[in-house]
Protein backbone atom coordinates (compact mmCIF):
# COMPACT_ATOMS: atom_id res chain seq x y z
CA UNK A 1 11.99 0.11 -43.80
CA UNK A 2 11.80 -1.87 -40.83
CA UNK A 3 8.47 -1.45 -38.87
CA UNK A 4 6.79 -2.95 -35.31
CA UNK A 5 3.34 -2.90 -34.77
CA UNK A 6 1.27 -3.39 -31.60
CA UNK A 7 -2.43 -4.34 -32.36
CA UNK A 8 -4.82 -3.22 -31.00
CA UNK A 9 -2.63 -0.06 -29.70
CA UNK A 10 -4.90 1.21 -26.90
CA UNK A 11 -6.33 -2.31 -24.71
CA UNK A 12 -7.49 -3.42 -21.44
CA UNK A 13 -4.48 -4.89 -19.56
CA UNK A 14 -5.82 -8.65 -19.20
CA UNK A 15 -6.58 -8.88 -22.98
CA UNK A 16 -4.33 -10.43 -25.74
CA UNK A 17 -2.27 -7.85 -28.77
CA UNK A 18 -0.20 -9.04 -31.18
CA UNK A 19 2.87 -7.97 -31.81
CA UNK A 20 4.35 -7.80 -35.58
CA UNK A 21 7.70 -6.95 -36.98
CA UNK A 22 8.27 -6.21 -41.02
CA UNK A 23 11.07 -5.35 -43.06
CA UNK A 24 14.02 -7.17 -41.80
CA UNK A 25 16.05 -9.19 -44.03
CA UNK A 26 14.94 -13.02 -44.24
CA UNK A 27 16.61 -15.31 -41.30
CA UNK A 28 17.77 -11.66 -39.70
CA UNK A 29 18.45 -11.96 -36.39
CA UNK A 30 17.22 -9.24 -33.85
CA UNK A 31 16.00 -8.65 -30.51
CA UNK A 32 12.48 -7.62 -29.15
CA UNK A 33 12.46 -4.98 -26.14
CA UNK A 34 9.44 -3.87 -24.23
CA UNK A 35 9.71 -1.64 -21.32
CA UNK A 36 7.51 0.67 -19.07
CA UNK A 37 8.20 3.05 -16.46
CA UNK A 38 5.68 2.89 -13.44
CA UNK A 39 4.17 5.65 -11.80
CA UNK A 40 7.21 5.81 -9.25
CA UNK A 41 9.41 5.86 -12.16
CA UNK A 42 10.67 2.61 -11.47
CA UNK A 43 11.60 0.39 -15.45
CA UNK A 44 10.40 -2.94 -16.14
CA UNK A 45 11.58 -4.29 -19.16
CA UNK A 46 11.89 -7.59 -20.89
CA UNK A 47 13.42 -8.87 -24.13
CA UNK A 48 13.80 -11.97 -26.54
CA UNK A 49 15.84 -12.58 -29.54
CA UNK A 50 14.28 -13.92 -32.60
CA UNK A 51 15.20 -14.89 -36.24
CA UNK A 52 13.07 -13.14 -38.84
CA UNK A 53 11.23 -15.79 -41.31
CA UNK A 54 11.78 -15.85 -45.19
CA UNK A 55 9.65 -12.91 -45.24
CA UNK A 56 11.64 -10.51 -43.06
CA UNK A 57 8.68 -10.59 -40.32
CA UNK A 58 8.84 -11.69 -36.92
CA UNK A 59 5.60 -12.55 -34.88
CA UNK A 60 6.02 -13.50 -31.10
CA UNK A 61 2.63 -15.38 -31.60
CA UNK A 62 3.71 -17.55 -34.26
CA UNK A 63 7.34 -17.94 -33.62
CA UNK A 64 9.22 -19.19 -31.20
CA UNK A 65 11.76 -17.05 -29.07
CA UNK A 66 15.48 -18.15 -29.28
CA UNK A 67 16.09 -17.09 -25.43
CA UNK A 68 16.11 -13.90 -23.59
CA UNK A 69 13.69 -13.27 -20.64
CA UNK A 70 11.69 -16.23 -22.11
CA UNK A 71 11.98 -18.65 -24.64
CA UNK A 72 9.68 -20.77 -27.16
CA UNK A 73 6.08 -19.59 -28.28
CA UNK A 74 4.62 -16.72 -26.16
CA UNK A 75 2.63 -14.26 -27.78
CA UNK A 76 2.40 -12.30 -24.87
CA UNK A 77 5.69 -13.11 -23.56
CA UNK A 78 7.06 -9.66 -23.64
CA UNK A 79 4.25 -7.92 -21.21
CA UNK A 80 4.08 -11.11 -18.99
CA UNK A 81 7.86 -11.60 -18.45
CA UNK A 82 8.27 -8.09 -17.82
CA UNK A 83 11.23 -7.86 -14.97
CA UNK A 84 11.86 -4.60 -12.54
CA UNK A 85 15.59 -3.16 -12.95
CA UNK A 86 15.53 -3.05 -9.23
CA UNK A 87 14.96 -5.85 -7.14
CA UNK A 88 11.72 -6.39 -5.03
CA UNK A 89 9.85 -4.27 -6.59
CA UNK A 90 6.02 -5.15 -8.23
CA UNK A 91 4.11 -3.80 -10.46
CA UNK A 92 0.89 -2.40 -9.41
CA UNK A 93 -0.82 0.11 -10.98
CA UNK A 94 -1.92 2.87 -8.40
CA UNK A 95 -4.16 5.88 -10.95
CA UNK A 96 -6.10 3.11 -12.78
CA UNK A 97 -9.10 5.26 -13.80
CA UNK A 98 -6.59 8.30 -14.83
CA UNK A 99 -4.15 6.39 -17.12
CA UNK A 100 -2.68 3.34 -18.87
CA UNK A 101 0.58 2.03 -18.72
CA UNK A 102 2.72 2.99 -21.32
CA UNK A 103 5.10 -0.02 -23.10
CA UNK A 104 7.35 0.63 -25.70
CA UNK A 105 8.15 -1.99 -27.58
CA UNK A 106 11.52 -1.76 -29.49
CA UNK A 107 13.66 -3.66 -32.35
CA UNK A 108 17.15 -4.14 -32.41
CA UNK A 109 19.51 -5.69 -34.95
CA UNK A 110 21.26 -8.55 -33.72
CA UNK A 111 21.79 -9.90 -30.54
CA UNK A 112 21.19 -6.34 -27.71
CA UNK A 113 22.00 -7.32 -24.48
CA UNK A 114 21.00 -3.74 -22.57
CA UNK A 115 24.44 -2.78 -21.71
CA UNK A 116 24.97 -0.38 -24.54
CA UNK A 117 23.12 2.87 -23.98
CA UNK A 118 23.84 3.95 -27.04
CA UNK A 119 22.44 1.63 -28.86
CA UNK A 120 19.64 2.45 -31.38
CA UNK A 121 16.42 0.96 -32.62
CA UNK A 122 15.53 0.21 -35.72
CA UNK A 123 12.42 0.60 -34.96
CA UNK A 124 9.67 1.18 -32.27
CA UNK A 125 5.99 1.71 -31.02
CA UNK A 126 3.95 2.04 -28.07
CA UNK A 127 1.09 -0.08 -26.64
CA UNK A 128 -0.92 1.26 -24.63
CA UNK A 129 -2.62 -1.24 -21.55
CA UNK A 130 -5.72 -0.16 -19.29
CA UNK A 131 -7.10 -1.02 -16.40
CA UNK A 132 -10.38 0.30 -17.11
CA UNK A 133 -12.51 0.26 -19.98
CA UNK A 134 -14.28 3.42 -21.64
CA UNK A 135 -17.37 4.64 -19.41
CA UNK A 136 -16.27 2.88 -15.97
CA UNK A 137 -16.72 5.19 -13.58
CA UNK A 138 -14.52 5.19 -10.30
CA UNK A 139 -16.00 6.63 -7.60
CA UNK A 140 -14.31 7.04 -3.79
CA UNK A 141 -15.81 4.98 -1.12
CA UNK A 142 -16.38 7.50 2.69
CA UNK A 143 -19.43 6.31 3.94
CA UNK A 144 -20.08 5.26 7.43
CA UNK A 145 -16.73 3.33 8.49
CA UNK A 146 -16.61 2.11 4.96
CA UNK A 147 -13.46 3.19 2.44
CA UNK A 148 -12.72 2.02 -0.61
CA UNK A 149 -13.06 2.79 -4.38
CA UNK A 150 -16.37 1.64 -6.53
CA UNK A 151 -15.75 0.95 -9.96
CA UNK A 152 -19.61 1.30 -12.25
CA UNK A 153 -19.34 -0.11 -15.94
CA UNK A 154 -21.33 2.29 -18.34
CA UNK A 155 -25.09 2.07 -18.85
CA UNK A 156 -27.68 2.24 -16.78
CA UNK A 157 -27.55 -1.58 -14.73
CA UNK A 158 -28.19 -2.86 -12.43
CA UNK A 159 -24.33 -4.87 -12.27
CA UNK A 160 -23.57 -8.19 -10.76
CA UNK A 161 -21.73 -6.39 -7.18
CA UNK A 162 -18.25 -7.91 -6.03
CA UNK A 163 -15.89 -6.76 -2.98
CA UNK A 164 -12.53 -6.92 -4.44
CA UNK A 165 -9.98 -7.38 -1.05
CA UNK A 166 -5.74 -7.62 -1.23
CA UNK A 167 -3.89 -8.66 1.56
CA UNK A 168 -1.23 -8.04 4.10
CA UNK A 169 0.33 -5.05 2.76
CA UNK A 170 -3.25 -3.08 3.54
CA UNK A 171 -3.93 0.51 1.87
CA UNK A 172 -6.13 0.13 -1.48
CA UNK A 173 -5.29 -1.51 -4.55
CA UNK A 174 -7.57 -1.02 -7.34
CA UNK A 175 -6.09 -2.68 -10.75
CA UNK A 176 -8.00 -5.95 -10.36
CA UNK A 177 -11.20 -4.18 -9.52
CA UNK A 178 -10.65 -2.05 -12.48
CA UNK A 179 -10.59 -4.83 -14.92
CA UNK A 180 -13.44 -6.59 -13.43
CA UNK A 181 -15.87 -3.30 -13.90
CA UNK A 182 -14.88 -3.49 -17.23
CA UNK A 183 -16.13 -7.04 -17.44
CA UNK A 184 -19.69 -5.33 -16.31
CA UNK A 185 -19.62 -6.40 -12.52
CA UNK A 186 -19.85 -3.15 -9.99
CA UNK A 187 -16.63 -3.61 -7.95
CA UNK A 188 -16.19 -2.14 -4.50
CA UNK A 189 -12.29 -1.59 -4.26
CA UNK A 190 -12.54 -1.97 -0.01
CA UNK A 191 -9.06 -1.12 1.96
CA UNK A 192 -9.65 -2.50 5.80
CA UNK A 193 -6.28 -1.13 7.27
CA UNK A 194 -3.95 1.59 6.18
CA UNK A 195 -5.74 3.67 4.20
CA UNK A 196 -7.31 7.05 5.20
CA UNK A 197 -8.74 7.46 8.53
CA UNK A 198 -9.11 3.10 8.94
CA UNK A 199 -6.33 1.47 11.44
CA UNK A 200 -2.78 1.94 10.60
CA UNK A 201 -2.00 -1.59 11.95
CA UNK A 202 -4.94 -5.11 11.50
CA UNK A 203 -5.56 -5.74 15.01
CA UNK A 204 -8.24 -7.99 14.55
CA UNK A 205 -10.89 -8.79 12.00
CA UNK A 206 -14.27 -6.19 12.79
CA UNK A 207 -16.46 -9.02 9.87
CA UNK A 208 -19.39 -6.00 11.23
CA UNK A 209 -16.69 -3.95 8.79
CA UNK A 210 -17.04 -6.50 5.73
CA UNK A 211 -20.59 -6.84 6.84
CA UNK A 212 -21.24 -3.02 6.49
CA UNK A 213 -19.46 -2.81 3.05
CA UNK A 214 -21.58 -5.42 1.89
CA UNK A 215 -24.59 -3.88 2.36
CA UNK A 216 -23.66 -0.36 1.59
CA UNK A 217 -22.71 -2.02 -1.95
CA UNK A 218 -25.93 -3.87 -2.36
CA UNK A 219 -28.04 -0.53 -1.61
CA UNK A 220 -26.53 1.52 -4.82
CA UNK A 221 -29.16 1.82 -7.52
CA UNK A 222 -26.64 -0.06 -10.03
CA UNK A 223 -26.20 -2.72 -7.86
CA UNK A 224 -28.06 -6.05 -8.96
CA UNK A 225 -28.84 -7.80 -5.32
CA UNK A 226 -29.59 -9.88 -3.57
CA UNK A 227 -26.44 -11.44 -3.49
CA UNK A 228 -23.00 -10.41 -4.36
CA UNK A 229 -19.46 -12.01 -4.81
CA UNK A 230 -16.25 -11.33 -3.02
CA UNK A 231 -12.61 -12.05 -4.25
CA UNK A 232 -9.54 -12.06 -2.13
CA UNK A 233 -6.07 -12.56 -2.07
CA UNK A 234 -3.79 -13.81 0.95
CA UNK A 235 -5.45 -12.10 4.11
CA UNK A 236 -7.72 -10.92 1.84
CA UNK A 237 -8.83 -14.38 0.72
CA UNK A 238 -9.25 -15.12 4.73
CA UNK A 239 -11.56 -12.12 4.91
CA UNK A 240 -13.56 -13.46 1.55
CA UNK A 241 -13.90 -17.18 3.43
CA UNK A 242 -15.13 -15.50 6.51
CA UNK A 243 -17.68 -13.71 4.70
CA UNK A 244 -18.92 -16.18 2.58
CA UNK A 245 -19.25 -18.02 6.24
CA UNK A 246 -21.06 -15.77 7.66
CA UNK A 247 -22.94 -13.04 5.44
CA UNK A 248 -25.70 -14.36 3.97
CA UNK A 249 -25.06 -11.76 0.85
CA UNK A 250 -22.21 -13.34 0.01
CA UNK A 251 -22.90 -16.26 -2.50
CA UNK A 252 -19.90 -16.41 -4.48
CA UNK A 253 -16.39 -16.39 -3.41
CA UNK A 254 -12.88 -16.35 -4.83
CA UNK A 255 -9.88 -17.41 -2.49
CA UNK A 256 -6.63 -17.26 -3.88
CA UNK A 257 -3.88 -18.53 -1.94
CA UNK A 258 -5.55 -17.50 1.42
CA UNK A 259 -5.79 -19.61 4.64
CA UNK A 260 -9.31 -21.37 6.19
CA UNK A 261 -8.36 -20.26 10.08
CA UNK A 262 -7.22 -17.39 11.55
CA UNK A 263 -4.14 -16.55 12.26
CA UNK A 264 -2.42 -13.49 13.81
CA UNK A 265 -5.58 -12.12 13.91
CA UNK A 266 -8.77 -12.77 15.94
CA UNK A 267 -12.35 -12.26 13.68
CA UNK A 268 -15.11 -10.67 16.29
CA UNK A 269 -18.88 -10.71 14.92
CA UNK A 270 -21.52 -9.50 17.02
CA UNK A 271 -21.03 -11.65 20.04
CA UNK A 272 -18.40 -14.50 18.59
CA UNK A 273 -14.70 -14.12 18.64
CA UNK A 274 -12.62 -16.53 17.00
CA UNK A 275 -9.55 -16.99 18.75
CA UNK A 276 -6.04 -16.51 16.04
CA UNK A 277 -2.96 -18.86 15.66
CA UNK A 278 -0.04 -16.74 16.33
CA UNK A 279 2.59 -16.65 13.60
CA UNK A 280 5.56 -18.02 14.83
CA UNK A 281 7.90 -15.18 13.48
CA UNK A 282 11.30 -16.61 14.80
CA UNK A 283 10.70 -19.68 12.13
CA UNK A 284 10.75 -17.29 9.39
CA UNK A 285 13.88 -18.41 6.60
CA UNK A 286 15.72 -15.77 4.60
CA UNK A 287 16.03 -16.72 0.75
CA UNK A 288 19.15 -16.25 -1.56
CA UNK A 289 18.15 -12.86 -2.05
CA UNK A 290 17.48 -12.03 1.14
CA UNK A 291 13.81 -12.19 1.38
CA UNK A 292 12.32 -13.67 3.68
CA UNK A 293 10.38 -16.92 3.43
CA UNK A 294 7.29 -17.10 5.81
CA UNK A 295 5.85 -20.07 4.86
CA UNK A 296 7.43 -21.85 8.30
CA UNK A 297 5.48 -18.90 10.45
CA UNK A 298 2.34 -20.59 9.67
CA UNK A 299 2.41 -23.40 12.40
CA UNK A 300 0.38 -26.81 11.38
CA UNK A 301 -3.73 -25.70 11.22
CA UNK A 302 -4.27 -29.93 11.79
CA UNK A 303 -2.64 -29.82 15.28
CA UNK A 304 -5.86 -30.03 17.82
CA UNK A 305 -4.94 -27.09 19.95
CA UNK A 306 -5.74 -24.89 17.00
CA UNK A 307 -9.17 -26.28 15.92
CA UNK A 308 -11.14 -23.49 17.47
CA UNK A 309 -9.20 -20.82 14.93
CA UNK A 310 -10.28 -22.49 12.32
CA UNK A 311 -13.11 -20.28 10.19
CA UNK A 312 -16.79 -22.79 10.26
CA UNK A 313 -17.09 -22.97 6.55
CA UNK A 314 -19.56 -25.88 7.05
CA UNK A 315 -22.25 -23.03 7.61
CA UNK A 316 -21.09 -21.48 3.88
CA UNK A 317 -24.41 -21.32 1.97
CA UNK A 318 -22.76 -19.93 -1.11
CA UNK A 319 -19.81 -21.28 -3.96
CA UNK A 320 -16.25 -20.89 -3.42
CA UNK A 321 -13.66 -21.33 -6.36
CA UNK A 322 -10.42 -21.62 -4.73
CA UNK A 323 -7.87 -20.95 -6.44
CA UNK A 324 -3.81 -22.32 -5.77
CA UNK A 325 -0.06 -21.32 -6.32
CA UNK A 326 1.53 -24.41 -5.71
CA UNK A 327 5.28 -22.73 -5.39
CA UNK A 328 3.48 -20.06 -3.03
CA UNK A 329 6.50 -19.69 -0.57
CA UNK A 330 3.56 -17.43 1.65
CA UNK A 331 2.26 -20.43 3.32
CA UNK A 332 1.00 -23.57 2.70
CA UNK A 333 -2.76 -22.39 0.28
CA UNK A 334 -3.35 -26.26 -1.37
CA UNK A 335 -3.29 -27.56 2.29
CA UNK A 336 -5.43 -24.95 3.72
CA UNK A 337 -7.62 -25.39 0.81
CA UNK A 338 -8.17 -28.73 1.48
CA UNK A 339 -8.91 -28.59 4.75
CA UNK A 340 -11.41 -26.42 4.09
CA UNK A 341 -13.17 -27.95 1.01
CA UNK A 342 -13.24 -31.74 3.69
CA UNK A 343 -15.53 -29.58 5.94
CA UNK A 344 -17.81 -27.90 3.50
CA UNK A 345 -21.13 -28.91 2.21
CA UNK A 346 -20.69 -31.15 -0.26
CA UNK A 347 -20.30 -29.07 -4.24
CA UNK A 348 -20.34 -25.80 -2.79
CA UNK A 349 -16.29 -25.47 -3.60
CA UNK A 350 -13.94 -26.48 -6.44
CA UNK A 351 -10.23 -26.22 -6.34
CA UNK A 352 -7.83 -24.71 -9.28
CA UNK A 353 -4.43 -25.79 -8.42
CA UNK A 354 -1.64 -24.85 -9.90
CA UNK A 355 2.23 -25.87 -10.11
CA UNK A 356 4.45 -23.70 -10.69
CA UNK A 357 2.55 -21.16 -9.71
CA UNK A 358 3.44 -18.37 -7.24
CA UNK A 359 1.42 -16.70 -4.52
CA UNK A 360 0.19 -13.73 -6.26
CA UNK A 361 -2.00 -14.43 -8.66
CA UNK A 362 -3.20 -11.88 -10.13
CA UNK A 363 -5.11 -10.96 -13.86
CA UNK A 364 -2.65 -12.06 -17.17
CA UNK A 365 -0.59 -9.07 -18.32
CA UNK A 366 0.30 -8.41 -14.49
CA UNK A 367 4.17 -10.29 -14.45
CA UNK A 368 5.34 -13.04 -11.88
CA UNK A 369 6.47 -10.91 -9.08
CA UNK A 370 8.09 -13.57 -6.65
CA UNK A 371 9.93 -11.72 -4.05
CA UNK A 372 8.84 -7.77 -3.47
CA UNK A 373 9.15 -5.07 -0.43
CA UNK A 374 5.74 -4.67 1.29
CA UNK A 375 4.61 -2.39 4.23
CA UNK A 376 5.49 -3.15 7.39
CA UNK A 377 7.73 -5.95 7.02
CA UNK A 378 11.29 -5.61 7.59
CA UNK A 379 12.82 -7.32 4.87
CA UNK A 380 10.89 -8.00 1.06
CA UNK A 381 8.86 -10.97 1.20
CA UNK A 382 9.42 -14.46 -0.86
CA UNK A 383 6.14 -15.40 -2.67
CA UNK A 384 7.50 -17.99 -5.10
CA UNK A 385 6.11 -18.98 -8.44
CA UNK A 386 8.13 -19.64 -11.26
CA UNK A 387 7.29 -17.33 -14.74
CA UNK A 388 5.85 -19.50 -17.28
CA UNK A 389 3.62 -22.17 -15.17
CA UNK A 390 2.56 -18.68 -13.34
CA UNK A 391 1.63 -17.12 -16.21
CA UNK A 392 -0.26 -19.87 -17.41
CA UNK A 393 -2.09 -20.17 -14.03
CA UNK A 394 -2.66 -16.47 -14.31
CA UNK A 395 -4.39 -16.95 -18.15
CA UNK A 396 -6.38 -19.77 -16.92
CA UNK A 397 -7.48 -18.97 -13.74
CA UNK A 398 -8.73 -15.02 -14.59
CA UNK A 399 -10.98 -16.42 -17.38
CA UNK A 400 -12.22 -19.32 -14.66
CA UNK A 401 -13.00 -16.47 -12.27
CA UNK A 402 -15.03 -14.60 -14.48
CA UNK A 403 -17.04 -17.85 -15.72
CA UNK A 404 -18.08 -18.37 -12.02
CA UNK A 405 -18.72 -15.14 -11.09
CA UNK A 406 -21.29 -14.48 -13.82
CA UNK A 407 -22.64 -17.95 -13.54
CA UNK A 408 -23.53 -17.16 -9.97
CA UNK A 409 -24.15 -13.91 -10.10
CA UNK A 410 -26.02 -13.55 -13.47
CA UNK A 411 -24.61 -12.03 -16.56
CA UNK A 412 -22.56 -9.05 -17.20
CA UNK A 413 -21.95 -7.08 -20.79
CA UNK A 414 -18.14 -6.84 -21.71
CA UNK A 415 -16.30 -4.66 -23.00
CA UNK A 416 -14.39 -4.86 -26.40
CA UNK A 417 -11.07 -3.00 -25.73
């Protein structure tokens, strides 16, 4: 009786299982499927084909995959090499508080290829991964101009706060957020364009916004002051830097892939405007795909005539982890880095870089997604990376996140799913 086994069944979404097969014949050869259907319906599904040991068993963690989607020892390999059926599209969990994802994971004899419909398991089970952890709370953001989602671990606090900010593609993604309440910070979720009643388009950069967000979060009874951390991703790592420049509530940041100087956009605060680098749009390349690559948009931040856009992080007070894709095809984040870290006080940043390594790094379990269709952009977008040096950066760099945000924050209670 053949059998798979997913252990533990119910977890968060960034935390290991292991994955065990059991009653095949010894040396049998057979092929590992795991698949999901997102909330839009859309399938992502991987697979790998393994020989069984003397025992008839096959674990992922302990034995090496012959090929497939991956190949070699990956215990995780099925959930992080996940692919969509359809091109450009990315997995993002939208109801986080309201339900996991749901991945089957399936055995086949022999060598199973996906073209057959017909074709049969021998066996099969279901794994369920979360993006919250039992007793977070998510509660909807409408206060002043403020909108977002804040996600409360259980008990009775205070939390460690952190703004969670994406990028570009603006509305409100919560997954990350999710996962770091379960870590026991209190994460404000915070949209700043496309979402609800706030600007359909990102004009400029209102930091009063960020600055309003930051205190709203620091004023909730479960909220551990006086400072708080902020991560951010691509635009939303620009945001995070300007912040940690100039809110003095901000003393720990995470940039991933970001810039250090504005561009597209202007940032007003209170009486300063800092002037933006226009993207050069007409530069942009199309890929073999037909995505398009930006990373030629983002003229040269060293050229002189664009040294008043760049964000003054020698006033930062705080810590900044930066952290690097060095395959982003987004723009150019180790430079950008760099230049920022040469004008900061002197170990108030350190800088993970990674090679190999896409654009959007996000927490391990989500999969390399290195071209997808975005809002407002015409064609899907290129953001490089290739899968198994980005899924390493992803394993590494989520667990060095955490370190530093409890080390300057103070400590949190995790959870054990």
């Amino acid at each position: 009786m053949v059998e798979v086994t997913v252990t533990p069944q119910s977890s968060l979404a960034d935390r290991p299982v292991q994955i065990r097969v059991r009653g095949l014949s010894p040396s049998q050869l057979v092929t590992l499927r795991a698949w999901l259907k997102d909330e839009q319906g859309e399938c992502f599904q991987s697979r790998a084909f393994f020989r069984a040991d003397e025992a008839g068993e096959v674990d992922p963690g302990l034995h090496a995959a012959l090929g497939g989607s991956y190949s070699g020892v990956w215990p995780m390999g099925l959930f992080w090499f996940l692919q969509p059926d359809t091109l450009f599209r990315r997995l993002v969990k939208r109801d986080v508080a309201g339900s996991p994802f749901r991945v089957r994971l399936e055995v086949f004899d022999g060598l199973s290829m996906g073209t057959d419909p017909r074709e049969q398991p021998l066996a099969s089970c279901e794994a369920e991964r979360w993006y919250v952890g039992p007793g977070v709370q998510r509660v909807p953001i409408r206060e002043g101009r403020v909108r977002g989602a804040l996600f409360l671990p259980p008990g009775p606090g205070p939390f460690p706060g952190v703004i969670d900010l994406f990028g570009g593609a603006g509305g409100l993604i919560e997954f990350r957020a999710g996962l770091l309440a379960s870590q026991g910070f209190a994460v404000l979720a915070l949209a700043f364009f496309a979402y609800d009643d706030l600007p359909r388009v990102l004009a400029q950069l209102d930091l009063e916004y960020f600055e309003e967000a930051a205190e709203l979060l620091l004023r909730h009874p479960k909220v551990r002051g006086p400072g708080l951390g902020v991560v951010g991703v691509s635009k939303g790592a620009e945001v995070a830097l300007a912040m940690a420049t100039f809110l003095p509530q901000v003393v720990a940041t995470v940039w991933i892939n970001g810039t250090s100087f504005l561009y597209g956009n202007p940032l007003l605060y209170k009486e300063l405007r800092i002037p933006a680098i226009p993207y050069y749009t007409e530069r942009v390349l199309f890929t073999e795909v037909g995505a398009m690559d930006n990373s030629a948009i983002f003229t040269d931040p060293r050229d002189p005539a664009h040294r008043a856009s760049a964000i003054p992080v020698e006033k930062i007070r705080g810590k900044v982890l930066f952290v690097v894709g060095e395959a982003d095809r987004s723009f150019n984040s180790k430079l950008f880095a760099e230049l920022a870290l040469a004008r900061m006080p002197p170990e108030s940043g350190r800088l993970l870089s990674y090679p190999g390594a896409g654009h959007l790094i996000e927490p391990p379990g989500s999969p390399l997604c290195s071209n997808s269709s975005i809002r407002g952009t015409p064609r899907p977008v290129a953001w490089g990376g290739e899968p198994q040096p980005h899924a390493r950066a992803q394993e590494h760099s989520w667990q060095e996140i955490l370190q530093f945000l409890e080390l300057h924050l103070g400590s949190v209670a995790a959870m054990k799913l």
